[in-house]
Amino acid sequence: MYPSAGAMNAAAAAAAVAAARHPGPPQPGQPIKFTVGESCDRIKEEFNFLQAQYHNLKLECEKLASEKIEIQRHYVMYYEMSYGLNVEMHKQTEIAKRLNAIIAQILPFLSQEHQQQVASAVERAKQVTMTELNAIIGQQRPDLPRLLQQMHAAHLPAHGAPPLPLLGQGALPPAGLLGLGVPHHPLSVLAKPPDLHRPDDKGNGISSAEERHRNSISPGEREKYRTRSPAEPDHKKLKKEEKDMGHELVVDDASEEPTSPHNGAPSPRENGLDKLQPKKEHPPHSPSAYSFHVSAEGQMQPVPFPPDALMGPGIPRHARQVSALAHGEVVCAVTVSSPTKYVYTGGKGCVKVWDISQPSKAPVSQLDCLQRDNYIRSVKLLPDGRTLIVGGEASNLSIWDLASPTPRIKAELTSSAPACYALAISPDSKVCFSCCSDGNIAVWDLHNQTLVRQFQGHTDGASCIDISADGTKLWTGGLDNTVRSWDLREGRQLQQHDFSSQIFSLGYCPTGEWLAVGMENSNVEVLHAVKPDKYQLHLHESCVLSLRFASCGKWFVSTGKDNLLNAWRTPYGASIFQSKESSSVLSCDISSDDKYIVTGSGDKKATVYEVIY
């Protein structure tokens, strides 16, 4: 079959255009037609063509990234709702089992008539339909359907998915994934920054299948990572949520819970002898104890505190709130200068600098580090106080020169990971370590501003980090439920500690061989660097979001989604003092002289405490 005349003419015309645009090599005897102007015109034409292609591709990439983020947000919201409902279902099942056991014990002591009445009531309860159950719930909580509809409309405007059925009064979706979060980690800091666990500790009512499902949601965060702990009371008000790059940062709104921070809150001074008992369940040895020694064989025993547990040189008596720094956004990172004068608070997109020696309520300067909607996750000062390193929900770290008349960025370090969760600086100020959302630990040469190596081992986001005082050993915690130690001289992993919960925070004692670890399941565990035994502390009621040792090494503090600041005695965890804030406490730092504590919280402020000895 031969081509038509029209097709031949079109082909000839196309060939002519191509020849005009890209003339071929000259034929023998043909003069060479080559001018600078023609070459420039051709280059300009090609450049404009490539520039237009680049612009179109960039728009497509931005559109796809926006769609991806939106899908991740919707997915996390649905996951939280389904997880909350599953937890409620398991809880109700456990309640039913216990009630049945009670009935079985009491039934033989009842008369025949009463036994028949009980049996009839149990049968009626077993036959309750979903319609009847929803009607009962509607009578007890008539506002519940409206709340669910509002939440559904607020978070899922573009999807027509059917509303989830009501399972019970306590079946409201959890307030947010608590986690350490980033673009691809639906963790939620705060409150999110959080969630990918193995089977949890005893008594949490979560099956291993559910835990595997929770693990599957992380490509990286969420919510400092995360999900609401089942131990939280179901009647608490829903918190306002701020969503960000696939992770949710749950922001506690002070207007919802107007109670002011409680300073000098009573502390369980004796382990198991005080009347104050944490609401969550503890190991069965002693319901009122909060500090346990765990042997190498896994046996748990309440710790008998020594006489000097809460007294002696270097041991605080309590902490007094001296000022509140109104940052204006959730404060995910704080640090204090040495000597104690300036406080640096990191929130959305910027770091604010405060002179706490002045009565002014305004920051002395503001460092714009990231895009406006991206949270800063870690800020670290070099010991000379002239350089600040900032990391967060972006692939780059920024290095700020604080000695110039106006603080300015003097360098940026860019990695392949989309976010940095935590930072550490070597004692000689030559090296910076960053915990990346892809699980790697990036090692940066601060003098040459180059990436010199990466420690690889964590299979999920690396969430927290600390370095030994001599600069030879690094400790990292991750969302893969592990804590790992690294030899910085040989550049290799030394140890791996496996847990049943995501690791959100850790600190290495500057004067001893103890490592304190804060977890999503509300536990604080204090490990010996060499020996297999450890201490397990139970005063937090939700995720432990930050942890910091005092320079003297005799005590450390931890903060949590439960609004608590706890001060503990090293290593056995006697409670020195406790302070209750009005929102989740995401970050903390202790001044180098151990005289001040600074916390950053979900109610958009930092709080400065004076430590009283």
Coordinates of C-alpha atoms in Angstrom, one line a residue, residues 4-494:
S4 CA -1.2 9.2 -0.5
A5 CA -0.2 12.4 -2.2
G6 CA -1.4 14.4 0.8
A7 CA 0.7 12.3 3.2
M8 CA 3.7 12.7 1.0
N9 CA 3.2 16.5 0.8
A10 CA 2.9 16.7 4.6
A11 CA 6.0 14.6 5.1
A12 CA 7.9 16.8 2.7
A13 CA 6.7 20.0 4.5
A14 CA 7.7 18.6 7.8
A15 CA 11.1 17.7 6.4
A16 CA 11.5 21.2 5.1
V17 CA 10.7 22.7 8.5
A18 CA 13.2 20.4 10.2
A19 CA 15.8 21.2 7.6
A20 CA 15.2 24.9 8.2
R21 CA 15.4 24.6 11.9
H22 CA 18.4 22.2 11.9
P23 CA 20.2 22.5 8.6
G24 CA 22.3 19.5 7.8
P25 CA 26.0 19.4 6.9
P26 CA 27.0 21.3 3.7
Q27 CA 27.3 19.3 0.5
P28 CA 30.5 19.2 -1.5
G29 CA 30.9 22.5 -3.3
Q30 CA 28.2 24.2 -1.2
P31 CA 29.4 27.3 0.7
I32 CA 29.2 27.0 4.5
K33 CA 26.5 29.3 5.9
F34 CA 27.3 29.9 9.5
T35 CA 27.0 33.1 11.4
V36 CA 27.1 34.0 15.1
G37 CA 23.7 35.6 15.0
E38 CA 22.1 32.5 13.6
S39 CA 23.8 30.3 16.3
C40 CA 22.6 32.7 19.0
D41 CA 19.1 32.6 17.6
R42 CA 19.0 28.9 17.6
I43 CA 20.4 28.6 21.1
K44 CA 17.9 31.2 22.3
E45 CA 15.1 29.2 20.7
E46 CA 16.2 26.0 22.2
F47 CA 16.6 27.6 25.6
N48 CA 13.1 29.1 25.5
F49 CA 11.7 25.7 24.5
L50 CA 13.5 23.9 27.4
Q51 CA 12.5 26.7 29.8
A52 CA 8.8 26.2 28.8
Q53 CA 9.1 22.5 29.3
Y54 CA 10.8 23.0 32.7
H55 CA 8.0 25.3 33.8
N56 CA 5.3 22.9 32.7
L57 CA 7.0 20.0 34.5
K58 CA 7.5 22.1 37.6
L59 CA 3.8 22.9 37.7
E60 CA 2.9 19.2 37.3
C61 CA 5.3 18.2 40.1
E62 CA 3.8 20.8 42.4
K63 CA 0.3 19.7 41.6
L64 CA 1.2 16.0 42.2
A65 CA 2.9 16.9 45.5
S66 CA -0.1 18.9 46.6
E67 CA -2.4 16.0 45.7
K68 CA -0.1 13.5 47.5
I69 CA -0.1 15.7 50.7
E70 CA -3.9 15.9 50.6
I71 CA -4.3 12.2 50.2
Q72 CA -1.9 11.6 53.1
R73 CA -3.9 13.9 55.3
H74 CA -7.2 12.2 54.5
Y75 CA -5.6 8.8 55.0
V76 CA -4.2 9.7 58.4
M77 CA -7.5 11.1 59.5
Y78 CA -9.3 7.9 58.5
Y79 CA -6.7 5.8 60.2
E80 CA -7.0 7.7 63.4
M81 CA -10.7 7.3 63.4
S82 CA -10.6 3.6 62.7
Y83 CA -7.9 3.1 65.3
G84 CA -9.8 4.9 68.0
L85 CA -12.9 2.8 67.2
N86 CA -10.9 -0.4 67.3
V87 CA -9.4 0.5 70.7
E88 CA -12.9 1.3 72.0
M89 CA -14.2 -2.0 70.7
H90 CA -11.4 -3.9 72.5
K91 CA -12.1 -2.0 75.6
Q92 CA -15.8 -2.7 75.5
T93 CA -15.0 -6.4 74.8
E94 CA -12.8 -6.5 77.9
I95 CA -15.5 -4.8 80.0
A96 CA -18.0 -7.4 78.8
K97 CA -15.6 -10.2 79.7
R98 CA -15.1 -8.8 83.2
L99 CA -18.8 -8.3 83.8
N100 CA -19.5 -11.8 82.7
A101 CA -16.9 -13.1 85.2
I102 CA -18.5 -11.0 88.0
I103 CA -21.9 -12.3 87.1
A104 CA -20.7 -15.9 87.1
Q105 CA -19.3 -15.4 90.7
I106 CA -22.4 -13.7 92.1
L107 CA -25.1 -15.7 90.3
P108 CA -25.0 -18.8 92.6
F109 CA -25.8 -16.6 95.6
L110 CA -29.0 -15.2 94.1
S111 CA -32.4 -16.7 94.4
Q112 CA -33.8 -18.7 91.5
E113 CA -36.0 -15.8 90.5
H114 CA -33.2 -13.3 90.5
Q115 CA -31.0 -15.8 88.6
Q116 CA -33.6 -15.9 85.8
Q117 CA -33.8 -12.2 85.7
V118 CA -30.0 -11.8 85.4
A119 CA -29.9 -14.5 82.6
S120 CA -32.7 -12.7 80.8
A121 CA -31.0 -9.3 81.1
V122 CA -27.7 -10.8 79.7
E123 CA -29.5 -12.3 76.8
R124 CA -31.2 -9.0 76.0
A125 CA -27.8 -7.2 76.1
K126 CA -26.3 -9.7 73.7
Q127 CA -29.1 -9.0 71.2
V128 CA -28.8 -5.2 71.2
T129 CA -28.6 -4.0 67.5
M130 CA -26.5 -1.2 66.2
T131 CA -29.7 0.9 65.7
E132 CA -30.6 0.5 69.4
L133 CA -27.0 1.2 70.5
N134 CA -26.9 4.4 68.5
A135 CA -30.2 5.5 69.9
I136 CA -28.9 4.9 73.5
I137 CA -25.7 6.9 72.7
G138 CA -27.8 9.6 71.1
Q139 CA -29.8 10.0 74.4
Q140 CA -26.6 10.2 76.4
R141 CA -24.6 12.4 74.0
P142 CA -27.0 14.1 71.7
D143 CA -24.2 16.3 70.3
L144 CA -22.1 13.3 69.2
P145 CA -23.4 12.9 65.7
R146 CA -23.0 16.6 65.1
L147 CA -19.4 16.6 66.3
L148 CA -18.6 13.7 64.0
Q149 CA -20.2 15.3 61.0
Q150 CA -18.4 18.6 61.7
M151 CA -15.1 16.8 62.0
H152 CA -15.8 14.8 58.8
A153 CA -16.6 18.0 56.9
A154 CA -13.7 19.9 58.3
H155 CA -11.0 17.3 57.4
L156 CA -12.5 15.5 54.4
P157 CA -14.2 18.1 52.2
A158 CA -13.3 16.5 48.9
H159 CA -14.3 12.9 49.6
G160 CA -17.7 11.4 49.8
A161 CA -16.8 8.5 52.1
P162 CA -19.6 7.4 54.4
P163 CA -19.4 8.4 58.0
L164 CA -18.1 5.7 60.4
P165 CA -20.8 4.0 62.5
L166 CA -21.0 4.9 66.2
L167 CA -19.6 2.2 68.4
G168 CA -20.1 3.8 71.8
Q169 CA -19.9 6.9 73.8
G170 CA -16.1 6.7 74.1
A171 CA -15.6 6.0 70.4
L172 CA -14.7 9.5 69.4
P173 CA -11.7 9.5 67.1
P174 CA -8.4 10.2 68.9
A175 CA -7.2 13.8 69.1
G176 CA -4.4 13.1 66.7
L177 CA -1.4 11.0 65.8
L178 CA 1.2 12.0 68.2
G179 CA 4.5 12.1 66.6
L180 CA 7.6 13.4 65.5
G181 CA 6.5 14.0 61.9
V182 CA 7.4 14.9 58.4
P183 CA 6.4 14.9 54.9
H184 CA 6.2 11.2 54.7
H185 CA 5.9 10.2 58.3
P186 CA 2.4 10.5 59.6
L187 CA 3.6 11.0 63.0
S188 CA 2.3 13.9 64.9
V189 CA 4.3 15.9 67.2
L190 CA 2.4 16.9 70.0
A191 CA 0.9 15.6 70.3
K192 CA 1.8 13.8 66.5
P193 CA 4.7 14.1 65.7
P194 CA 3.1 9.4 66.1
D195 CA 2.6 5.6 65.6
L196 CA 4.1 2.5 64.4
H197 CA 4.5 0.0 67.2
R198 CA 5.0 -3.6 67.9
P199 CA 2.7 -5.2 70.4
D200 CA 2.4 -2.7 73.3
D201 CA 2.9 -3.3 77.0
K202 CA 0.4 -5.4 79.1
G203 CA -3.0 -4.1 79.5
N204 CA -3.3 -1.8 76.5
G205 CA -5.8 -4.0 74.7
I206 CA -4.1 -3.7 71.3
S207 CA -3.6 -6.8 69.3
S208 CA -0.5 -7.6 67.3
A209 CA -2.5 -7.4 64.1
E210 CA -3.5 -3.9 64.9
E211 CA 0.1 -3.0 65.7
R212 CA 1.2 -4.4 62.3
H213 CA -1.4 -2.3 60.7
R214 CA -0.2 0.8 62.5
N215 CA 3.3 0.0 61.4
S216 CA 2.2 -0.1 57.8
I217 CA 1.1 3.5 57.7
S218 CA 4.5 4.9 58.0
P219 CA 6.6 5.7 55.0
G220 CA 8.0 8.3 57.8
E221 CA 6.4 11.7 61.5
R222 CA 4.1 11.6 62.2
E223 CA 3.6 13.4 65.8
K224 CA 8.4 14.6 67.8
Y225 CA 5.5 11.4 65.2
R226 CA 1.9 9.5 66.5
T227 CA -1.6 8.1 67.9
R228 CA -3.4 8.9 71.1
S229 CA -2.6 6.5 73.8
P230 CA -5.6 4.2 74.8
A231 CA -5.0 5.2 78.4
E232 CA -6.3 8.7 77.8
P233 CA -9.7 9.4 79.1
D234 CA -12.3 9.2 76.3
H235 CA -14.3 12.1 77.6
K236 CA -11.6 14.7 77.0
K237 CA -12.5 17.4 74.6
L238 CA -11.2 17.2 71.0
K239 CA -8.2 19.3 70.4
K240 CA -7.7 21.6 67.4
E241 CA -5.5 20.0 64.8
E242 CA -3.0 21.5 62.5
K243 CA -2.0 19.4 59.6
D244 CA 1.3 19.6 57.9
M245 CA 2.9 17.6 55.1
G246 CA 1.2 14.3 55.8
H247 CA 1.7 14.5 59.6
E248 CA -0.6 16.0 62.1
L249 CA 0.5 18.3 64.8
V250 CA -2.2 18.4 67.5
V251 CA -2.4 21.8 69.0
D252 CA -3.9 22.1 72.4
D253 CA -6.0 25.3 72.5
A254 CA -5.8 27.0 75.9
S255 CA -9.3 28.4 75.4
E256 CA -10.8 25.0 75.5
E257 CA -9.2 24.1 78.9
P258 CA -8.7 27.5 80.6
T259 CA -7.0 26.0 83.7
S260 CA -3.7 27.7 84.3
P261 CA -0.4 25.7 84.7
H262 CA -0.1 24.1 88.1
N263 CA 3.3 24.7 89.6
G264 CA 4.5 22.9 92.6
A265 CA 2.1 20.0 91.9
P266 CA 2.4 17.2 94.4
S267 CA 5.0 14.7 93.5
P268 CA 4.9 11.0 94.4
R269 CA 7.8 11.3 96.8
E270 CA 7.9 7.7 97.9
N271 CA 7.6 4.8 95.4
G272 CA 4.3 3.2 96.2
L273 CA 3.8 4.9 99.6
D274 CA 2.2 8.1 98.4
K275 CA -1.6 8.3 97.8
L276 CA -1.1 9.8 94.3
Q277 CA -1.5 7.1 91.8
P278 CA -1.2 7.4 88.0
K279 CA -4.4 6.8 86.2
K280 CA -2.9 4.3 83.8
E281 CA -2.3 0.7 84.7
H282 CA 1.0 -0.4 86.1
P283 CA 2.6 -3.8 86.4
P284 CA 0.7 -6.0 88.8
H285 CA 3.4 -6.0 91.6
S286 CA 2.2 -2.8 93.2
P287 CA -0.6 -0.7 91.8
S288 CA 0.6 2.5 93.4
A289 CA 4.3 2.2 92.6
Y290 CA 5.7 4.2 89.7
S291 CA 9.4 3.1 89.6
F292 CA 10.5 -0.4 88.9
H293 CA 13.8 -2.2 88.5
V294 CA 13.8 -4.7 85.6
S295 CA 16.4 -7.4 85.9
A296 CA 18.2 -9.0 82.9
E297 CA 15.6 -11.8 83.1
G298 CA 12.7 -9.4 82.8
Q299 CA 11.6 -9.5 86.5
M300 CA 10.1 -6.3 87.7
Q301 CA 10.3 -5.1 91.3
P302 CA 9.3 -1.7 92.9
V303 CA 12.4 0.3 93.7
P304 CA 13.1 1.1 97.4
F305 CA 14.5 4.6 97.2
P306 CA 17.7 5.4 99.3
P307 CA 17.4 8.1 102.1
D308 CA 19.3 10.7 99.9
A309 CA 17.0 10.2 96.9
L310 CA 15.4 13.6 97.2
M311 CA 18.0 15.6 99.2
G312 CA 21.6 16.5 99.1
P313 CA 23.8 18.9 97.0
G314 CA 22.6 19.3 93.4
I315 CA 19.1 17.9 94.0
P316 CA 16.3 20.4 93.4
R317 CA 13.4 20.8 95.7
H318 CA 11.0 22.3 93.2
A319 CA 10.8 24.6 90.2
R320 CA 9.0 28.0 90.0
Q321 CA 7.6 29.4 86.8
V322 CA 9.1 32.9 86.2
S323 CA 8.0 33.8 82.8
A324 CA 6.0 32.8 79.7
L325 CA 7.3 33.6 76.2
A326 CA 4.4 34.0 73.8
H327 CA 5.9 32.6 70.6
G328 CA 2.5 32.6 68.8
E329 CA 2.8 29.1 67.3
V330 CA 3.3 25.6 68.8
V331 CA 6.8 25.5 70.2
C332 CA 8.5 22.3 69.0
A333 CA 12.1 23.1 69.9
V334 CA 13.8 25.2 72.6
T335 CA 17.4 25.8 73.7
V336 CA 19.1 28.1 76.3
S337 CA 22.3 30.0 75.8
S338 CA 25.3 29.7 78.1
P339 CA 25.7 31.7 80.2
T340 CA 21.9 31.9 80.7
K341 CA 20.6 34.9 78.9
Y342 CA 18.9 34.0 75.7
V343 CA 16.2 31.5 75.0
Y344 CA 15.6 30.3 71.4
T345 CA 12.1 28.9 70.5
G346 CA 11.3 27.1 67.3
G347 CA 7.8 27.0 65.9
K348 CA 6.3 27.3 62.4
G349 CA 8.9 28.5 60.0
C350 CA 11.0 30.6 62.4
V351 CA 13.1 30.8 65.5
K352 CA 12.4 33.6 68.0
V353 CA 15.1 34.9 70.3
W354 CA 14.2 36.1 73.8
D355 CA 16.4 37.9 76.3
I356 CA 15.0 36.5 79.6
S357 CA 17.0 39.0 81.6
Q358 CA 14.8 41.8 80.3
P359 CA 11.2 42.2 81.4
S360 CA 10.1 42.8 77.7
K361 CA 7.4 40.4 76.5
A362 CA 8.6 40.7 72.9
P363 CA 11.4 38.7 71.2
V364 CA 14.6 40.5 70.5
S365 CA 14.9 39.0 67.0
Q366 CA 13.3 36.5 64.6
L367 CA 15.1 34.0 62.4
D368 CA 13.1 33.0 59.3
C369 CA 14.4 29.5 58.6
L370 CA 11.8 27.4 56.8
Q371 CA 8.7 27.9 54.7
R372 CA 5.9 29.4 56.7
D373 CA 3.9 26.2 57.3
N374 CA 6.9 23.9 58.1
Y375 CA 7.7 23.2 61.8
I376 CA 11.2 23.6 63.2
R377 CA 12.0 20.4 65.1
S378 CA 15.4 21.1 66.7
V379 CA 17.7 24.1 67.5
K380 CA 21.2 23.7 68.8
L381 CA 23.7 26.4 69.9
L382 CA 27.4 25.9 69.5
P383 CA 29.2 26.3 72.9
D384 CA 30.6 29.7 71.9
G385 CA 27.0 31.0 71.6
R386 CA 27.8 32.6 68.2
T387 CA 26.3 29.9 66.0
L388 CA 22.8 28.4 65.9
I389 CA 21.9 25.3 63.8
V390 CA 18.3 24.8 62.9
G391 CA 16.5 21.7 61.5
G392 CA 12.9 20.8 60.8
E393 CA 10.5 19.8 58.2
A394 CA 12.8 20.5 55.2
S395 CA 15.7 18.8 53.6
N396 CA 18.1 21.5 54.6
L397 CA 19.7 22.6 57.9
S398 CA 20.4 26.3 58.3
I399 CA 23.5 27.6 60.1
W400 CA 23.0 31.1 61.6
D401 CA 25.7 33.6 62.6
L402 CA 24.5 35.2 65.8
A403 CA 27.5 37.4 66.2
S404 CA 26.7 39.8 63.4
P405 CA 24.7 42.9 64.1
T406 CA 21.7 41.2 62.7
P407 CA 21.5 37.4 62.8
R408 CA 22.0 36.0 59.3
I409 CA 22.3 32.6 57.6
K410 CA 26.0 31.9 56.8
A411 CA 25.5 28.4 55.4
E412 CA 23.0 25.6 54.6
L413 CA 23.4 21.9 54.7
T414 CA 21.2 19.9 52.3
S415 CA 20.5 16.2 52.7
S416 CA 18.4 13.7 50.7
A417 CA 15.9 13.2 53.5
P418 CA 12.8 15.4 53.5
A419 CA 13.0 16.3 57.2
C420 CA 15.3 16.5 60.3
Y421 CA 13.8 15.4 63.6
A422 CA 16.7 16.1 66.0
L423 CA 20.3 17.5 66.1
A424 CA 23.4 17.0 68.2
I425 CA 26.7 18.8 68.2
S426 CA 30.1 17.2 69.1
P427 CA 31.8 18.6 72.2
D428 CA 34.6 20.2 70.0
S429 CA 31.9 21.9 67.8
K430 CA 33.4 20.5 64.7
V431 CA 30.7 18.0 63.8
C432 CA 26.9 18.1 63.6
F433 CA 24.7 15.0 63.6
S434 CA 21.1 15.2 62.3
C435 CA 18.4 12.6 62.7
C436 CA 16.7 12.1 59.3
S437 CA 13.2 11.1 58.6
D438 CA 14.5 8.3 56.3
G439 CA 16.2 6.7 59.3
N440 CA 19.8 7.8 58.5
I441 CA 22.0 9.8 60.8
A442 CA 23.8 12.4 58.7
V443 CA 27.3 13.5 59.9
W444 CA 28.2 17.0 58.9
D445 CA 31.6 18.7 58.9
L446 CA 30.8 22.2 60.2
H447 CA 34.0 23.8 59.1
N448 CA 33.8 22.7 55.5
Q449 CA 29.9 22.5 55.6
T450 CA 30.0 19.0 53.9
L451 CA 28.3 15.7 54.5
V452 CA 31.1 13.3 55.6
R453 CA 29.2 10.1 56.2
Q454 CA 25.8 8.6 57.2
F455 CA 25.1 6.0 59.9
Q456 CA 22.5 3.6 58.6
G457 CA 20.5 1.1 60.7
H458 CA 17.1 2.6 61.7
T459 CA 14.4 1.2 59.4
D460 CA 12.1 4.1 60.2
G461 CA 12.6 7.8 61.0
A462 CA 15.4 8.6 63.5
S463 CA 13.6 10.7 66.1
C464 CA 16.1 11.6 68.8
I465 CA 19.8 11.8 69.5
D466 CA 22.4 12.5 72.2
I467 CA 26.2 12.3 72.4
S468 CA 28.5 11.3 75.2
A469 CA 30.4 14.0 77.0
D470 CA 33.8 12.7 75.6
G471 CA 32.4 12.8 72.1
T472 CA 33.2 9.1 71.4
K473 CA 29.7 7.6 71.4
L474 CA 26.4 8.5 69.9
W475 CA 22.9 7.4 70.9
T476 CA 19.9 7.5 68.6
G477 CA 16.3 6.5 69.0
G478 CA 13.8 5.8 66.2
L479 CA 10.3 5.1 65.1
D480 CA 11.4 1.5 64.4
N481 CA 11.2 0.9 68.2
T482 CA 14.9 0.7 68.6
V483 CA 17.7 2.6 70.4
R484 CA 21.2 2.3 68.9
S485 CA 24.6 3.3 70.0
W486 CA 27.4 4.2 67.5
D487 CA 31.2 4.3 67.9
L488 CA 32.2 7.7 66.5
R489 CA 35.9 6.8 66.3
E490 CA 35.3 3.6 64.2
G491 CA 32.1 4.8 62.5
R492 CA 30.1 1.6 63.3
Q493 CA 27.1 0.5 65.3
L494 CA 27.8 -0.8 68.8

